[in-house]
Amino acid sequence: MILADCLAGLVVAACALALIHMLRSPLWSRAVSGFRRRPGAMFAVAVLGLYSLVAIADSFVLPARAGQPPETILDKLFARPQERTYSAPLAERTSEATPQPLLGRHILGTDGLGNDVLYRTLKGVRTAFLIGGATTLLVLPLALIFGLLAGYFGRWVDDAVQYVYTVFDSIPNILLLIAIMFVLGQGLLQMCLALGLTSWIGLCRIVRGETLKLRERGYVTSARALGYGSGRIIVRHILPNLLPILIIYATLSFSRLVLAEVILSYLQVGVPEYVGSWGNMIDAARLELTREPVIWWNLASATVAIFLLVFSLNVISDELRDGIDPSLRGA
Amino acid sequence: MSVLEVVGLRTLLRVESAEAPVVDDVSFSISPGRTLGLVGESGCGKSMVAQSVMQLLPPPARIVAGEVMLEGRDLLGLRPAQMRDVRGRRMGMIFQNPMEALNPTLTVGYQIRESIFAHGRGVGRELRSRTLQMLREVEIEDAEGVAAKYPHELSGGMRQRVAIAMALANRPAALIADEPTTALDATVQAAILRLITRLQREMGLAVLLISHDLGVVNEAADDVAVMYLGQIVESGPVDDVLASPAHPYTQALFASRASGLSRTRRLATIEGVAPDAGSWPSGCRFHPRCACAQEICRTIAPGEVGEGSRRALCHFAKLGAGNAK
Ligand SMILES: Nc1ncnc2c1ncn2[C@@H]1O[C@H](COP(=O)(O)OP(=O)(O)OP(=O)(O)O)[C@@H](O)[C@H]1O
Ligand code: SF4
Ligand SMILES: [Mg+2]
């Protein structure tokens, strides 16, 4: 868990750095300032902001009282004792002596085991962010290094890289994922590693193709005519021009990763049960949906939470692309 | 002494597993402060000459023979790292399309600074003042304002000025300009051309000016070399060559210009089309299109004739005093 916490810190730091860097460059800040005029974009930003707050609240551990397990801020605010049985949304709490209005209720009900659904849903946010973020942090360097080298240098470097990813690609992804998970064991980190190893190929291909195109651009030729070395050309003149594609790909793959977690957890090879995750919630629906009356609110909450995150990410990636592309194309 | 001297340059191009010359025994030399105009139809190999000199050839092409001497040093013998140091420091290059020549993600100021510090010249404050000075030298008045801008905020003419500033930032000895004004409109063309000429005078640059446009060469060049299918078929001082072209190809070029058929003054109105590299005719390469072709031209390639700086590659070159038509 300590490693996971460090990783979470890294993800947050990387996101913050990227944000600051972006906002300082006029090109991006103009794209971002266009957000203010679009209600859809503002909504997406608000959702992401809210989710981030939840994830952060779930990352800070409060000083533990004697004999108690450590609690995060989120636990302190939202944790509810387990009920004896499930209950529909807005059900009153029964395990506490003095019921309070609203917050004394299970706003989203409790699941088949009697756990508060709102709390479970909120616990899933950090897991989703960790899986999306940490895996992207693993995928980006892998894909960038191999894609850039293959695209820029061509010849045997390209052949070698293509060979490696064709081998990876010829194994069905889901099988490879499950195999890696079995080898590494269940856990958040293991999952990020497994997802990272299976999903860098798509981006690597895109980076390679894009680099092949950019290599022929006038400014790269000029850069070579100015006597710049390959390193400088790749880092300063090709990489920044890949950014729009990277951002779009990263946001889209973030949502894909969140969904992959759901699938793996459903297949019982995902994150362990004690880690709250939307995948585990949906997995629980297997039993809950066959009950009478049907427990739909657990499944619905997880789905809405996933939908909001995926939707917001897609809206933001679209907006960013629309904002940045015209200026990059010189229009 | 000449700054840039090319002797017997030969570059092959691989087309479908066979190699054919695109630059064939090309020689020229440029003294400090002088401009050599290189003209010829599209596809005759002008850019290949420039890229060979810079050693920036595309992968299917390679240099197989010749010498490229810059300030007395043979560039073809240099290691890649040494050649990289020569590019941008001793020899600059500008390209046809200024809209593409600048990186859209970096400010103009950064890109000029980079062209200086990439060669380890200048740091900090000095770098900044050098950058602004370069912008002023290319006649950009609001140097500070422009330095903070991104390329997409500038017009084509302004971008070409910035590209020139980058190419000349390290005070090179030679400048290669591959159709620097072709993509610009007429008034901007003239201004950029004047700018290049002025900078050349001030810096004592040797300039290789590649163009389709005889008007451009007439205006800006001291000497001219006319290229056809990988060879220089005629060369000499611009005024002499323009007044009395000795090679039938040059004559045809000028005729096509004088007849006003082509309002853009491009060299594309000679009868027939130039064949692609690899399928060049035997004997004199121009014979299928030449009005003066004789039997001998079909089989025997002409040698170079002429004296001093005036040369032509034709069995029947009209060199000398009595050839003015
Ligand atoms: N990257 C390349 N790959 C293959 N063939 C090429 C390449 N670049 C140029 N060629 C061929 O080499 C020959 C000479 O081209 P070059 O670009 O030197 O002509 P040019 O005189 O500069 O023409 P233009 O006036 O159109 O610029 C042409 O036949 C062209 O098709
Ligand atoms: S050698 Fe013959 S074919 Fe060639 S240019 Fe001269 S006259 Fe024409
Ligand atoms: Mg050309």
XYZ file of C-alpha atoms and ligand atoms in Angstrom:
696
model
C 0.000 0.000 0.000
C 2.913 2.352 0.634
C 4.063 1.897 -2.932
C 0.556 2.609 -4.176
C 0.515 5.776 -2.099
C 3.814 6.900 -3.548
C 2.445 6.209 -6.996
C -0.665 8.209 -6.216
C 1.532 11.092 -5.169
C 3.482 10.762 -8.397
C 0.321 10.771 -10.482
C -0.965 13.884 -8.768
C 2.398 15.625 -9.071
C 2.709 14.719 -12.740
C -0.798 15.949 -13.510
C -0.185 19.187 -11.637
C 3.129 19.757 -13.410
C 1.591 19.059 -16.797
C -1.241 21.454 -16.014
C 1.083 24.242 -14.895
C 3.310 23.753 -17.901
C 0.322 23.804 -20.233
C -1.233 26.891 -18.739
C 2.052 28.776 -18.975
C 2.298 28.224 -22.703
C 0.091 30.736 -24.538
C -0.853 28.114 -27.123
C -2.520 25.925 -24.527
C -3.805 28.631 -22.276
C -5.812 29.972 -25.196
C -7.304 26.532 -25.786
C -8.159 26.277 -22.107
C -9.594 29.777 -21.844
C -12.015 28.823 -24.632
C -13.566 26.447 -22.079
C -15.260 29.284 -20.283
C -17.600 29.877 -23.169
C -18.695 26.246 -23.420
C -21.086 24.897 -20.814
C -20.243 21.313 -21.763
C -16.549 21.862 -21.143
C -17.195 23.674 -17.886
C -19.349 20.791 -16.720
C -16.599 18.319 -17.593
C -14.004 20.366 -15.756
C -16.303 20.604 -12.731
C -16.807 16.831 -12.706
C -13.086 16.175 -12.950
C -12.442 18.742 -10.239
C -14.950 17.081 -7.947
C -13.519 13.642 -8.622
C -10.031 14.951 -7.954
C -11.176 16.358 -4.618
C -12.617 12.987 -3.696
C -9.443 11.196 -4.786
C -7.305 13.613 -2.794
C -9.559 13.300 0.245
C -9.141 9.560 -0.044
C -5.357 9.838 -0.205
C -4.669 11.697 3.041
C -4.513 9.451 6.046
C -5.604 10.930 9.350
C -3.598 10.152 12.461
C -4.971 6.857 13.681
C -6.591 6.579 17.088
C -5.300 3.822 19.280
C -6.598 0.432 18.325
C -8.317 1.733 15.183
C -7.294 1.113 11.566
C -5.991 4.289 9.822
C -8.668 6.379 8.152
C -8.504 8.775 5.232
C -10.409 12.055 5.216
C -12.964 10.424 2.948
C -13.461 7.544 5.366
C -13.975 10.015 8.177
C -16.620 11.912 6.228
C -18.516 9.154 4.465
C -17.839 5.824 6.107
C -21.015 4.210 7.450
C -21.220 1.110 9.509
C -22.274 -1.976 7.637
C -25.997 -2.753 7.853
C -27.371 -6.201 8.378
C -29.039 -6.191 4.995
C -29.465 -4.192 1.821
C -31.720 -1.161 1.625
C -33.009 1.117 -1.127
C -31.756 4.695 -1.665
C -32.609 7.173 1.078
C -33.161 4.370 3.556
C -32.690 5.340 7.169
C -29.734 4.021 9.007
C -30.634 1.358 11.428
C -27.330 0.593 13.032
C -27.115 3.957 14.761
C -28.987 5.021 17.799
C -30.052 8.495 16.742
C -31.058 8.772 13.085
C -30.315 12.199 11.563
C -32.094 13.813 8.605
C -30.559 13.088 5.188
C -26.966 12.396 6.234
C -28.350 9.959 8.693
C -29.686 8.071 5.728
C -28.029 5.877 3.147
C -28.516 8.346 0.306
C -27.813 5.763 -2.383
C -28.953 2.842 -0.313
C -26.809 -0.125 0.687
C -25.622 -3.021 -1.425
C -26.355 -6.697 -1.028
C -23.924 -6.949 1.870
C -25.296 -3.889 3.610
C -22.454 -1.500 2.666
C -23.285 2.147 1.995
C -23.345 2.544 -1.797
C -22.402 6.233 -1.828
C -19.302 5.487 0.218
C -18.370 2.552 -2.018
C -18.823 4.686 -5.115
C -16.620 7.434 -3.744
C -13.970 4.901 -2.737
C -13.865 3.806 -6.386
C -12.710 7.231 -7.565
C -9.196 6.979 -6.226
C -8.819 3.450 -7.558
C -9.938 4.581 -10.995
C -7.589 7.562 -10.950
C -4.708 5.384 -9.828
C -5.312 2.787 -12.490
C -5.856 5.347 -15.238
C -3.069 7.658 -14.116
C -0.337 5.254 -13.062
C -0.835 3.075 -16.105
C -0.712 6.102 -18.380
C 2.493 7.139 -16.627
C 3.913 3.736 -17.497
C 2.549 3.659 -21.035
C 3.623 7.148 -22.073
C 7.387 6.739 -21.672
C 7.376 3.235 -23.142
C 5.355 4.246 -26.183
C 7.157 7.548 -26.625
C 10.669 6.197 -26.441
C 10.072 3.303 -28.797
C 7.728 5.199 -31.122
C 9.984 8.226 -31.463
C 13.133 6.196 -32.021
C 11.477 3.923 -34.587
C 9.847 6.800 -36.445
C 12.824 9.124 -36.454
C 15.690 6.764 -37.134
C 13.864 4.232 -39.304
C 15.957 1.388 -40.697
C 16.940 -1.325 -38.212
C 15.683 0.588 -35.175
C 12.252 0.677 -36.755
C 12.452 -2.994 -37.682
C 13.406 -3.959 -34.139
C 10.631 -1.930 -32.509
C 8.043 -3.188 -34.945
C 9.189 -6.733 -34.281
C 8.731 -6.288 -30.529
C 5.267 -4.857 -30.743
C 4.078 -7.280 -33.341
C 5.039 -10.095 -30.988
C 3.148 -8.447 -28.125
C 0.249 -7.724 -30.395
C -0.138 -11.266 -31.638
C -1.115 -12.454 -28.167
C -4.780 -11.684 -27.421
C -4.741 -8.795 -24.967
C -7.156 -10.200 -22.453
C -5.247 -13.480 -22.214
C -1.956 -11.680 -21.737
C -3.559 -9.483 -19.094
C -4.948 -12.424 -17.170
C -1.660 -14.295 -17.455
C 0.290 -11.333 -16.086
C -2.212 -10.865 -13.271
C -1.858 -14.511 -12.321
C 1.896 -14.235 -12.228
C 1.986 -10.977 -10.294
C -0.970 -11.650 -8.049
C -3.938 -9.417 -7.337
C -3.408 -5.811 -6.389
C -3.635 -2.268 -7.630
C -0.004 -1.956 -8.623
C 0.113 -5.333 -10.308
C -2.934 -4.307 -12.275
C -1.321 -1.051 -13.448
C 1.727 -2.993 -14.549
C -0.326 -5.568 -16.418
C -2.463 -2.941 -18.130
C 0.621 -0.893 -18.977
C 2.425 -3.814 -20.558
C -0.543 -4.653 -22.752
C -1.596 -1.169 -23.799
C 1.568 0.678 -24.816
C 1.529 -0.834 -28.279
C -1.417 1.164 -29.599
C 0.132 4.454 -28.598
C 3.567 3.353 -29.779
C 2.135 2.729 -33.238
C 0.505 6.135 -33.294
C 3.673 7.866 -32.117
C 5.765 6.041 -34.700
C 3.416 6.935 -37.553
C 3.125 10.536 -36.452
C 6.904 10.835 -36.085
C 7.354 9.500 -39.597
C 5.115 12.312 -40.800
C 6.640 15.036 -38.644
C 10.159 14.023 -39.664
C 9.392 15.274 -43.157
C 8.030 18.601 -41.971
C 9.782 21.772 -43.048
C 10.821 22.741 -39.543
C 12.543 19.420 -38.970
C 14.457 19.821 -42.214
C 15.350 23.362 -41.144
C 16.430 22.084 -37.772
C 18.781 19.649 -39.469
C 20.040 22.401 -41.746
C 20.791 24.420 -38.594
C 23.011 21.592 -37.383
C 20.845 20.385 -34.490
C 21.546 16.893 -33.185
C 18.979 14.110 -33.310
C 18.273 14.385 -29.583
C 17.434 18.058 -29.782
C 15.298 17.559 -32.863
C 13.332 14.713 -31.297
C 12.789 16.386 -27.943
C 12.267 20.003 -28.962
C 10.853 19.779 -32.443
C 8.990 16.515 -32.786
C 7.769 15.718 -29.277
C 5.938 19.032 -28.651
C 4.121 18.617 -31.926
C 2.964 15.193 -30.784
C 1.385 16.696 -27.671
C -2.127 17.178 -29.055
C -2.254 13.549 -30.101
C -0.759 12.420 -26.810
C -3.335 14.364 -24.809
C -6.184 12.990 -26.836
C -4.851 9.482 -26.648
C -4.076 9.729 -22.945
C -7.554 10.958 -22.032
C -9.212 8.324 -24.179
C -6.988 5.549 -22.886
C -7.601 6.732 -19.330
C -11.259 5.953 -19.774
C -10.442 2.699 -21.526
C -8.262 1.691 -18.594
C -11.013 2.430 -16.102
C -13.240 0.128 -18.128
C -10.531 -2.528 -18.324
C -10.360 -2.535 -14.535
C -14.093 -3.207 -14.428
C -13.758 -6.139 -16.782
C -10.821 -7.660 -14.930
C -12.503 -7.257 -11.572
C -15.594 -8.868 -13.012
C -13.411 -11.788 -14.087
C -12.089 -11.968 -10.513
C -8.541 -11.126 -11.538
C -8.797 -7.409 -10.855
C -8.083 -5.474 -7.711
C -8.727 -7.345 -4.465
C -12.121 -7.081 -2.828
C -10.975 -4.869 0.056
C -9.994 -2.122 -2.392
C -13.157 -0.276 -3.277
C -13.547 -0.201 -7.026
C -16.326 0.239 -9.526
C -15.366 -3.063 -11.064
C -15.973 -4.838 -7.782
C -19.314 -3.054 -7.430
C -20.431 -4.186 -10.847
C -19.132 -7.665 -10.099
C -21.413 -7.717 -7.068
C -24.347 -6.944 -9.352
C -24.097 -10.497 -10.646
C -25.735 -11.692 -7.466
C -27.715 -8.576 -6.687
C -29.617 -8.515 -9.963
C -30.955 -11.993 -9.441
C -32.518 -11.123 -6.105
C -36.092 -10.203 -5.527
C -36.533 -7.251 -5.247
C -33.711 -6.383 -7.623
C -30.851 -4.346 -6.151
C -30.212 -2.010 -9.055
C -28.814 1.004 -7.239
C -25.369 -0.434 -6.630
C -24.869 -1.194 -10.318
C -26.452 2.119 -11.304
C -24.206 4.180 -9.031
C -21.024 2.569 -10.306
C -22.166 2.937 -13.911
C -23.090 6.600 -13.517
C -19.761 7.277 -11.805
C -17.876 5.614 -14.663
C -19.994 7.334 -17.271
C -19.421 10.782 -15.779
C -15.663 10.268 -15.675
C -15.388 8.846 -19.186
C -17.730 11.456 -20.607
C -15.873 14.358 -18.990
C -12.505 13.096 -20.152
C -13.752 12.761 -23.707
C -15.320 16.220 -23.709
C -12.097 17.753 -22.424
C -9.922 15.937 -24.935
C -12.208 17.099 -27.747
C -12.183 20.670 -26.549
C -8.412 20.704 -26.188
C -7.954 19.340 -29.670
C -10.307 21.901 -31.177
C -8.525 24.660 -29.323
C -4.986 23.654 -30.122
C -5.133 22.141 -33.585
C -5.847 25.233 -35.687
C -2.918 27.110 -34.176
C -0.578 24.172 -34.693
C -1.596 23.802 -38.293
C -0.782 27.461 -38.823
C -4.336 28.432 -39.779
C 39.750 32.436 -52.978
C 36.309 30.941 -53.113
C 34.269 30.184 -50.004
C 32.257 27.358 -51.471
C 33.707 25.187 -54.189
C 32.054 22.114 -55.611
C 34.091 19.880 -57.897
C 32.766 16.958 -59.924
C 29.840 16.300 -57.592
C 27.937 13.161 -58.426
C 24.842 12.006 -56.544
C 22.911 8.843 -57.215
C 19.243 8.260 -56.520
C 17.810 4.821 -55.964
C 14.624 4.303 -57.937
C 13.119 0.847 -57.563
C 16.362 -0.930 -56.701
C 18.324 0.671 -59.560
C 20.546 3.660 -58.962
C 20.627 6.553 -61.403
C 22.489 9.851 -61.201
C 20.469 12.950 -60.326
C 23.492 15.189 -60.002
C 26.134 14.402 -62.599
C 29.590 15.934 -62.498
C 28.499 19.320 -61.227
C 31.189 21.903 -60.480
C 30.971 25.512 -59.433
C 32.590 27.919 -57.042
C 31.361 30.972 -55.197
C 33.563 33.761 -53.863
C 32.787 35.762 -50.734
C 30.158 38.410 -51.337
C 28.984 36.819 -54.573
C 25.807 35.053 -55.544
C 25.521 32.132 -57.897
C 22.066 31.659 -59.338
C 21.163 28.056 -60.161
C 18.282 27.803 -62.616
C 16.582 25.002 -64.465
C 13.292 23.256 -64.982
C 11.516 21.477 -62.174
C 13.081 18.114 -61.430
C 16.468 18.826 -63.017
C 18.244 18.315 -59.688
C 18.717 21.807 -58.259
C 17.525 20.864 -54.801
C 19.610 17.701 -54.977
C 22.700 19.859 -55.477
C 21.775 21.943 -52.436
C 21.047 18.877 -50.325
C 24.305 17.258 -51.443
C 26.265 20.318 -50.394
C 24.538 20.327 -46.994
C 24.675 16.505 -46.808
C 20.986 16.445 -46.040
C 19.984 14.063 -48.800
C 16.853 11.947 -48.455
C 17.628 8.255 -47.800
C 17.329 7.002 -51.403
C 20.072 9.389 -52.530
C 23.814 9.287 -51.876
C 26.909 11.146 -52.969
C 29.375 8.929 -54.817
C 32.029 11.298 -56.087
C 33.308 14.830 -55.965
C 34.445 17.422 -53.510
C 32.532 20.018 -51.561
C 35.024 22.525 -50.230
C 33.860 25.083 -47.688
C 36.524 27.591 -46.663
C 39.159 25.173 -47.886
C 37.829 22.155 -45.976
C 36.426 19.115 -47.794
C 33.027 18.542 -46.226
C 32.607 15.090 -47.730
C 35.490 13.826 -45.601
C 33.996 15.035 -42.313
C 32.496 12.812 -39.666
C 28.733 13.294 -39.090
C 29.280 15.223 -35.862
C 31.739 17.567 -37.566
C 29.341 18.088 -40.447
C 26.578 18.906 -37.980
C 28.766 21.598 -36.532
C 29.331 23.070 -39.986
C 25.620 23.255 -40.719
C 24.073 26.334 -39.222
C 27.439 27.671 -38.085
C 29.542 28.004 -41.233
C 26.816 27.319 -43.787
C 23.136 28.220 -43.487
C 20.176 27.164 -45.565
C 16.714 28.539 -46.179
C 13.841 26.780 -47.856
C 10.988 27.346 -50.203
C 8.040 27.185 -47.847
C 8.321 29.622 -44.933
C 4.915 28.526 -43.620
C 6.520 25.187 -42.770
C 9.993 26.297 -41.803
C 9.266 27.243 -38.183
C 8.199 24.991 -35.347
C 4.594 25.905 -34.440
C 5.025 25.073 -30.759
C 7.913 27.419 -29.992
C 8.097 31.187 -30.035
C 10.079 32.928 -32.724
C 12.458 34.284 -30.102
C 13.152 30.838 -28.719
C 13.842 29.423 -32.154
C 16.391 32.097 -32.983
C 18.034 31.739 -29.579
C 18.181 28.004 -30.127
C 19.987 28.399 -33.430
C 22.678 30.280 -31.502
C 22.970 28.202 -28.344
C 22.777 24.901 -30.188
C 26.246 25.799 -31.420
C 27.331 26.796 -27.957
C 27.569 30.472 -28.716
C 26.322 32.908 -26.109
C 24.389 32.513 -22.898
C 21.714 34.403 -20.978
C 21.486 38.100 -21.565
C 23.904 38.050 -24.472
C 21.802 35.403 -26.194
C 18.734 37.578 -25.843
C 20.383 40.677 -27.244
C 21.848 38.677 -30.135
C 18.370 37.398 -30.899
C 16.834 40.859 -30.997
C 19.745 42.127 -33.033
C 19.225 39.343 -35.586
C 15.531 40.216 -35.833
C 16.392 43.840 -36.483
C 18.965 42.818 -39.068
C 16.277 41.062 -41.066
C 14.335 44.327 -40.947
C 11.743 43.385 -38.394
C 11.003 46.587 -36.559
C 9.099 45.394 -33.511
C 11.813 42.871 -32.635
C 10.710 42.349 -29.043
C 7.075 41.931 -29.989
C 7.820 39.478 -32.772
C 10.218 37.462 -30.606
C 7.341 36.689 -28.247
C 5.055 35.537 -31.048
C 4.306 32.079 -32.349
C 4.845 31.332 -36.045
C 1.136 31.120 -36.824
C 0.780 34.735 -35.835
C 3.160 35.854 -38.590
C 2.745 36.254 -42.340
C 4.718 34.189 -44.842
C 7.121 37.042 -45.530
C 7.765 37.567 -41.825
C 8.364 33.865 -41.319
C 10.888 33.828 -44.142
C 12.669 36.753 -42.473
C 12.782 34.786 -39.234
C 14.101 31.739 -41.097
C 16.828 33.927 -42.589
C 17.656 35.294 -39.139
C 18.042 31.730 -37.855
C 20.198 30.644 -40.796
C 22.495 33.650 -40.400
C 22.524 33.908 -36.601
C 25.982 32.371 -36.317
C 27.477 34.476 -39.127
C 28.075 31.637 -41.586
C 30.355 32.003 -44.591
C 27.850 30.604 -47.060
C 24.083 30.645 -47.489
C 22.113 28.212 -49.584
C 18.695 29.510 -50.546
C 16.488 26.931 -52.242
C 13.770 28.929 -53.981
C 13.421 31.298 -51.029
C 10.781 33.470 -52.660
C 8.782 31.023 -54.776
C 6.026 30.600 -52.193
C 5.635 34.334 -51.570
C 3.647 36.918 -53.492
C 5.370 39.368 -55.793
C 5.882 42.395 -53.548
C 7.104 40.281 -50.641
C 9.381 38.380 -53.042
C 11.136 41.583 -54.018
C 11.568 42.652 -50.401
C 12.998 39.296 -49.315
C 15.355 39.295 -52.276
C 16.596 42.780 -51.417
C 17.068 41.663 -47.827
C 19.178 38.677 -48.853
C 21.293 40.845 -51.131
C 21.807 43.456 -48.428
C 22.769 40.908 -45.760
C 25.083 39.234 -48.198
C 26.918 42.484 -48.845
C 27.184 43.287 -45.163
C 28.350 39.842 -44.122
C 30.392 38.993 -47.187
C 28.338 35.830 -47.672
C 28.728 33.428 -50.536
C 25.178 32.684 -51.680
C 23.853 29.800 -53.747
C 20.475 31.021 -54.945
C 18.267 28.375 -56.486
C 15.321 29.560 -58.516
C 12.858 28.806 -61.280
C 12.640 32.442 -61.946
C 15.076 34.144 -64.304
C 13.883 37.494 -63.017
C 15.009 36.593 -59.517
C 18.399 35.430 -60.739
C 18.828 38.484 -62.921
C 18.088 40.734 -59.987
C 20.061 39.069 -57.239
C 22.832 36.937 -58.769
C 26.298 37.799 -60.029
C 26.826 34.515 -61.816
C 24.406 32.004 -63.173
C 24.538 28.260 -63.742
C 21.881 26.657 -65.898
C 21.030 23.064 -65.062
C 19.467 20.440 -67.239
C 19.012 16.797 -66.195
C 21.619 16.774 -63.481
C 24.273 18.700 -65.391
C 25.269 22.325 -65.510
C 24.906 23.050 -69.223
C 25.953 26.659 -69.144
C 27.511 29.027 -66.675
C 28.985 32.478 -66.545
C 28.436 36.012 -65.309
C 24.729 36.802 -65.268
C 24.928 39.765 -67.646
C 26.967 37.866 -70.257
C 24.767 34.800 -70.187
C 21.591 36.827 -70.362
C 22.910 38.955 -73.188
C 24.243 36.086 -75.289
C 23.216 32.605 -74.185
C 25.526 30.033 -75.738
C 23.625 26.792 -75.105
C 20.436 25.984 -77.033
C 18.696 25.089 -73.764
C 19.515 28.480 -72.255
C 18.396 30.174 -75.428
C 15.124 28.320 -75.315
C 14.661 29.266 -71.662
C 15.168 32.893 -72.408
C 13.010 32.767 -75.503
C 10.194 31.239 -73.537
C 10.553 34.032 -71.073
C 10.817 36.813 -73.639
C 7.853 35.607 -75.656
C 5.754 36.284 -72.589
C 3.995 32.946 -72.884
C 4.534 32.389 -69.245
C 3.429 35.294 -67.147
C 4.869 33.747 -64.047
C 8.257 33.726 -65.731
C 8.708 30.078 -64.875
C 10.887 27.912 -67.085
C 8.242 25.507 -68.206
C 7.375 26.512 -71.694
C 10.007 24.673 -73.663
C 8.628 22.085 -76.010
C 8.474 18.634 -74.442
C 9.046 17.565 -70.854
C 12.203 16.689 -69.007
C 12.433 12.918 -68.459
C 12.794 11.516 -64.954
C 16.109 10.493 -63.476
C 17.135 7.085 -64.794
C 15.658 7.504 -68.241
C 17.904 10.159 -69.655
C 18.638 10.149 -73.402
C 22.013 9.067 -74.748
C 24.481 11.511 -76.232
C 23.522 15.068 -75.390
C 20.684 14.835 -72.872
C 18.917 17.763 -74.448
C 18.874 16.413 -77.999
C 15.234 15.215 -78.148
C 14.077 18.736 -77.389
C 16.896 20.727 -78.994
C 16.174 22.853 -82.052
C 19.819 22.727 -83.201
C 20.376 19.003 -82.693
C 22.528 17.227 -85.306
C 23.339 13.566 -85.860
C 26.349 13.710 -83.543
C 24.227 14.922 -80.640
C 22.286 11.658 -80.566
C 25.305 9.496 -79.811
C 28.164 11.540 -78.450
C 27.893 13.495 -75.222
C 29.356 16.982 -75.646
C 32.321 18.105 -73.568
C 32.617 21.413 -71.840
C 33.806 24.312 -73.963
C 34.593 27.903 -73.141
C 37.188 30.011 -71.457
C 37.458 31.867 -68.179
C 34.227 31.924 -66.276
C 32.099 31.378 -69.362
C 31.326 27.707 -70.083
C 28.828 25.643 -72.018
C 28.148 21.955 -72.615
C 27.246 21.682 -76.289
C 28.808 20.572 -79.558
C 27.715 23.794 -81.152
C 27.968 26.274 -78.307
C 27.892 29.838 -79.576
C 30.615 31.194 -77.352
C 32.703 34.196 -78.194
C 32.203 37.722 -79.445
C 30.190 37.136 -82.586
C 27.306 35.214 -81.158
C 24.950 38.015 -80.170
C 21.766 37.384 -82.035
N 13.029 12.097 -51.694
C 13.105 11.728 -52.980
N 12.919 10.431 -53.303
C 12.975 10.032 -54.578
N 13.206 10.845 -55.595
C 13.409 12.146 -55.365
C 13.372 12.658 -54.042
N 13.584 13.978 -54.088
C 13.758 14.276 -55.397
N 13.661 13.191 -56.180
C 13.836 13.144 -57.634
O 15.091 13.686 -57.928
C 15.049 14.473 -59.082
C 15.632 15.843 -58.818
O 14.843 16.493 -57.851
P 15.134 17.944 -57.305
O 14.246 18.109 -56.128
O 16.578 18.131 -57.106
O 14.636 18.870 -58.470
P 14.561 20.461 -58.504
O 15.389 20.892 -59.633
O 14.871 21.014 -57.182
O 13.042 20.689 -58.853
P 12.046 21.786 -58.279
O 12.299 22.994 -59.092
O 10.706 21.193 -58.563
O 12.333 21.968 -56.848
C 13.587 14.510 -59.517
O 13.435 13.663 -60.628
C 12.829 14.012 -58.347
O 11.730 13.259 -58.769
S 24.901 19.205 -78.124
Fe 23.445 19.165 -79.769
S 21.550 18.521 -78.841
Fe 22.898 19.111 -77.197
S 22.410 21.187 -76.883
Fe 24.087 21.249 -78.252
S 23.115 21.277 -80.231
Fe 21.511 20.716 -78.801
Mg 13.727 22.031 -55.641
